[in-house]
């Protein structure tokens, strides 16, 4: 029997076993087993994709963006192979491909949508060719793993060169409003960004990182939306590039509305994104830009956002023990700052913050000091802190100006969630902000509290 067939069926068997015996979500084990049996299984499966192979990377929002892309394609009637659960290293992607393959190791997918960790993307390029790479943004993230921003941009650049060598159709789609991505562009690249963004409430801009032009000067901005994202220019002539679609957005506390115009066809449409935060408006716009580029009809795009369900921990609204809650992963200063902004805009907010420092969280929690917890200074209600690094978080809040009486410590994660729910009134909303491994732990008990 063909090695691939054995690998796929072994992988499927392992996935089923993990599910039956309730051993976690099983996002990498089937891939590990299959890869051992047939080292080329990933290449062989991905390369059977009937239409576009799409990769997505970037610091923040890659999971949400890839999910948006996948949802749009499915609404348009396409079959999609997708590493949906944010398992974005080789074994996770292999597992996703095995799920979309039949027992003869034939992939049944019109599109593959593959989210990749920034550092892993260049490894992906050794296994398969891609038609598109969408890059959401680059922020300082998990410094201990990847070093500085430039290093991350260089790793992505290496991947781009490899993908270009594999296929001349390969096209990069970049956030026009992020100056840190411009070194990745070539003459074929497409850009997405907002001409203007209106906030339906007073929007305190989170403290941005400065972005530096390749000539060495700091960029100037005519508009800045969050972090270093906005309309930038430099006296040397470098500036924000023109975008493929012309888009504006209105940001409300719990959703946003995007107004989109395709200058090539003159078509105009609007999309409602039922997720909070300007960053999710960007994630949606990136996905929409790619969808329009590959010829998906605007009705399908609009409908997919109407029916979109969030993924656990990515601004997921839920009801826990009869209380309204929203779970939002935090992992770096800018991302956390944007979540905190949303919390401040919501007068009914209660807060639980859970900080772990396992490998997947980044071992170094010094990023907490760069996140704008000062936004909570006038919040006035108690804030519960938990997780392995609850003490660091409590100290950080104290320095942000929160009264020690308002900082409640509960190191045990499950107890902390229960306490927070108990303290949330029916007309209030609990914002739970976990780091990655805290999120995974929560996922195991949250439905059976
Ligand atoms: Zn310059």
Coordinates of N, CA and C in Angstrom, one line a residue, residues 332-436:
X332 N 0.3 40.3 23.6 CA 1.3 41.3 23.4 C 0.8 42.7 23.7
X333 N 1.6 43.7 23.8 CA 1.2 45.0 24.3 C 0.1 45.7 23.4
X334 N 0.3 45.7 22.1 CA -0.7 46.4 21.3 C -2.1 45.7 21.3
X335 N -2.0 44.4 21.1 CA -3.3 43.6 21.2 C -4.0 43.8 22.5
X336 N -3.2 43.7 23.6 CA -3.9 43.8 24.9 C -4.4 45.2 25.1
X337 N -3.7 46.2 24.6 CA -4.1 47.6 24.7 C -5.5 47.8 24.0
X338 N -5.6 47.2 22.8 CA -6.9 47.3 22.1 C -8.0 46.7 22.8
X339 N -7.8 45.5 23.4 CA -8.8 44.8 24.2 C -9.2 45.7 25.4
X340 N -8.2 46.3 26.0 CA -8.5 47.2 27.2 C -9.3 48.4 26.8
X341 N -9.0 48.9 25.6 CA -9.8 50.0 25.1 C -11.3 49.6 24.9
X342 N -11.5 48.5 24.4 CA -12.9 48.0 24.3 C -13.6 47.9 25.6
X343 N -12.8 47.3 26.6 CA -13.3 47.2 28.0 C -13.7 48.5 28.5
X344 N -12.8 49.5 28.3 CA -13.1 50.9 28.9 C -14.3 51.5 28.2
X345 N -14.6 51.2 27.0 CA -15.7 51.8 26.3 C -17.0 51.2 26.7
X346 N -17.0 50.0 27.4 CA -18.2 49.3 27.8 C -18.4 49.6 29.3
X347 N -19.4 50.4 29.6 CA -19.6 50.8 31.0 C -20.0 49.6 31.9
X348 N -20.5 48.5 31.3 CA -21.0 47.4 32.1 C -19.9 46.3 32.3
X349 N -18.7 46.7 32.0 CA -17.6 45.7 32.0 C -17.1 45.2 33.4
X350 N -16.9 43.9 33.6 CA -16.2 43.4 34.7 C -15.0 42.7 34.1
X351 N -13.9 42.6 34.9 CA -12.6 42.1 34.3 C -12.0 41.0 35.1
X352 N -11.5 40.0 34.3 CA -10.7 38.9 34.9 C -9.5 38.8 33.9
X353 N -8.3 38.9 34.5 CA -7.0 38.8 33.7 C -6.3 37.5 34.1
X354 N -5.8 36.7 33.2 CA -5.1 35.5 33.5 C -3.8 35.4 32.8
X355 N -2.7 35.4 33.5 CA -1.4 35.5 32.8 C -0.6 34.2 33.1
X356 N -0.3 33.5 32.1 CA 0.6 32.3 32.2 C 1.9 32.6 31.5
X357 N 3.0 31.8 31.7 CA 4.3 32.1 31.1 C 4.9 30.8 30.5
X358 N 4.0 29.9 30.0 CA 4.5 28.7 29.4 C 5.2 29.1 28.0
X359 N 5.8 28.1 27.4 CA 6.5 28.4 26.1 C 5.6 29.1 25.1
X360 N 4.3 28.6 25.0 CA 3.4 29.2 24.0 C 2.9 30.5 24.3
X361 N 3.1 31.0 25.6 CA 2.7 32.3 26.0 C 3.9 33.3 25.7
X362 N 5.1 32.8 25.6 CA 6.3 33.6 25.7 C 6.7 33.6 27.2
X363 N 7.9 33.1 27.4 CA 8.3 33.0 28.8 C 8.5 34.3 29.6
X364 N 8.7 35.3 28.8 CA 9.0 36.6 29.4 C 7.7 37.5 29.5
X365 N 7.3 37.8 30.7 CA 6.1 38.6 30.8 C 6.3 40.1 30.9
X366 N 7.5 40.5 30.5 CA 7.8 41.9 30.6 C 6.9 42.8 29.7
X367 N 6.3 42.1 28.7 CA 5.4 42.8 27.8 C 4.3 43.5 28.5
X368 N 3.9 42.9 29.7 CA 2.8 43.5 30.5 C 3.1 45.0 30.8
X369 N 4.4 45.3 30.9 CA 4.8 46.7 31.2 C 4.6 47.6 30.0
X370 N 4.6 47.1 28.8 CA 4.4 47.9 27.6 C 2.9 48.0 27.2
X371 N 2.1 47.2 27.8 CA 0.7 47.3 27.5 C 0.0 48.4 28.3
X372 N -0.9 49.0 27.7 CA -1.5 50.2 28.3 C -2.6 49.9 29.4
X373 N -2.2 49.3 30.5 CA -3.1 49.0 31.6 C -3.5 50.3 32.3
X374 N -2.8 51.4 32.0 CA -3.2 52.7 32.5 C -4.6 53.1 32.1
X375 N -5.1 52.5 31.0 CA -6.5 52.8 30.6 C -7.5 52.4 31.7
X376 N -7.1 51.5 32.6 CA -8.0 51.0 33.6 C -8.0 51.9 34.9
X377 N -7.2 53.0 34.8 CA -6.9 53.8 36.0 C -8.2 54.3 36.6
X378 N -9.2 54.7 35.8 CA -10.4 55.3 36.4 C -11.6 54.3 36.4
X379 N -11.2 53.1 36.2 CA -12.2 52.0 36.1 C -13.1 51.9 37.3
X380 N -12.4 51.9 38.5 CA -13.1 52.0 39.8 C -13.7 50.7 40.4
X381 N -13.8 49.7 39.5 CA -14.4 48.4 40.1 C -13.2 47.4 40.3
X382 N -13.5 46.3 41.0 CA -12.5 45.4 41.3 C -12.1 44.6 40.0
X383 N -10.8 44.2 40.0 CA -10.3 43.5 38.8 C -9.7 42.2 39.4
X384 N -10.1 41.0 38.9 CA -9.5 39.8 39.4 C -8.3 39.3 38.5
X385 N -7.2 38.9 39.2 CA -6.1 38.5 38.4 C -5.8 37.0 38.8
X386 N -5.4 36.2 37.8 CA -5.1 34.8 38.1 C -4.0 34.3 37.1
X387 N -3.7 33.0 37.2 CA -2.7 32.4 36.3 C -1.4 32.3 37.1
X388 N -0.4 31.7 36.4 CA 0.9 31.4 37.0 C 1.6 32.7 37.5
X389 N 1.4 33.7 36.6 CA 2.1 35.0 36.9 C 1.1 36.1 37.4
X390 N 0.2 35.6 38.3 CA -0.8 36.6 38.9 C -0.1 37.7 39.6
X391 N 1.0 37.4 40.3 CA 1.7 38.4 41.1 C 2.2 39.5 40.2
X392 N 2.8 39.2 39.0 CA 3.3 40.2 38.1 C 2.2 41.1 37.6
X393 N 1.1 40.4 37.4 CA -0.1 41.2 36.8 C -0.6 42.1 37.9
X394 N -0.7 41.7 39.2 CA -1.2 42.5 40.2 C -0.2 43.7 40.4
X395 N 1.1 43.5 40.4 CA 2.0 44.6 40.5 C 1.8 45.6 39.3
X396 N 1.7 45.1 38.2 CA 1.5 45.9 37.0 C 0.3 46.8 37.1
X397 N -0.8 46.2 37.6 CA -2.1 47.0 37.8 C -1.9 48.1 38.9
X398 N -1.1 47.7 39.9 CA -0.9 48.7 41.0 C -0.1 49.9 40.4
X399 N 0.9 49.6 39.6 CA 1.7 50.7 39.0 C 0.9 51.5 37.9
X400 N -0.2 50.9 37.4 CA -1.0 51.6 36.4 C -2.0 52.5 37.1
X401 N -2.0 52.5 38.5 CA -2.8 53.4 39.2 C -4.1 52.8 39.8
X402 N -4.2 51.5 39.7 CA -5.4 50.9 40.3 C -5.2 50.7 41.8
X403 N -6.2 51.1 42.6 CA -6.1 51.0 44.1 C -5.9 49.5 44.5
X404 N -4.9 49.2 45.4 CA -4.7 47.8 45.8 C -6.0 47.1 46.2
X405 N -6.9 47.9 46.9 CA -8.2 47.3 47.3 C -9.0 46.7 46.2
X406 N -8.8 47.3 45.0 CA -9.6 46.8 43.8 C -8.9 45.7 43.1
X407 N -7.7 45.2 43.5 CA -7.1 44.1 42.9 C -7.3 42.9 43.7
X408 N -8.0 41.9 43.1 CA -8.4 40.7 43.7 C -7.6 39.5 43.2
X409 N -6.8 38.8 44.0 CA -6.0 37.8 43.6 C -6.6 36.4 43.8
X410 N -6.7 35.6 42.7 CA -7.1 34.2 42.9 C -6.3 33.3 41.9
X411 N -5.2 32.7 42.5 CA -4.2 32.0 41.6 C -4.9 30.9 40.9
X412 N -5.8 30.2 41.5 CA -6.4 29.0 40.8 C -7.4 29.5 39.7
X413 N -7.1 29.0 38.5 CA -7.8 29.5 37.3 C -9.3 29.2 37.4
X414 N -9.7 28.0 37.7 CA -11.1 27.7 37.8 C -11.9 28.5 38.8
X415 N -11.2 28.6 40.0 CA -11.9 29.3 41.1 C -12.0 30.8 40.7
X416 N -11.0 31.3 39.9 CA -11.0 32.7 39.5 C -12.2 33.0 38.6
X417 N -12.4 32.0 37.6 CA -13.5 32.2 36.7 C -14.8 32.2 37.4
X418 N -15.0 31.2 38.4 CA -16.2 31.1 39.2 C -16.5 32.4 40.0
X419 N -15.4 32.9 40.6 CA -15.5 34.1 41.4 C -15.9 35.3 40.5
X420 N -15.3 35.4 39.4 CA -15.6 36.5 38.5 C -17.0 36.5 38.0
X421 N -17.5 35.3 37.7 CA -18.9 35.2 37.3 C -19.9 35.5 38.4
X422 N -19.5 35.1 39.6 CA -20.3 35.4 40.8 C -20.4 36.9 41.0
X423 N -19.4 37.6 40.7 CA -19.3 39.1 40.9 C -19.9 39.9 39.7
X424 N -20.4 39.2 38.7 CA -20.9 39.9 37.5 C -22.4 39.8 37.6
X425 N -23.1 41.0 37.5 CA -24.5 41.1 37.6 C -25.1 40.8 36.2
X426 N -26.4 40.4 36.2 CA -27.0 40.0 34.9 C -27.0 41.1 33.8
X427 N -26.9 42.4 34.2 CA -26.9 43.4 33.2 C -25.4 43.8 32.9
X428 N -24.5 43.1 33.4 CA -23.1 43.4 33.2 C -22.5 42.4 32.3
X429 N -21.2 42.6 31.8 CA -20.5 41.7 31.0 C -19.1 41.4 31.5
X430 N -18.8 40.2 31.6 CA -17.4 39.8 32.1 C -16.5 39.7 31.0
X431 N -15.4 40.5 31.0 CA -14.3 40.3 30.0 C -13.2 39.5 30.6
X432 N -13.0 38.3 30.0 CA -12.0 37.4 30.4 C -10.8 37.5 29.5
X433 N -9.6 37.9 30.0 CA -8.5 38.1 29.1 C -7.3 37.1 29.5
X434 N -7.3 35.9 28.9 CA -6.2 35.0 29.2 C -5.1 35.0 28.2
X435 N -3.9 34.6 28.6 CA -2.8 34.3 27.7 C -3.2 32.9 27.0
X436 N -2.3 32.5 26.1 CA -2.7 31.4 25.3 C -2.9 30.0 26.1

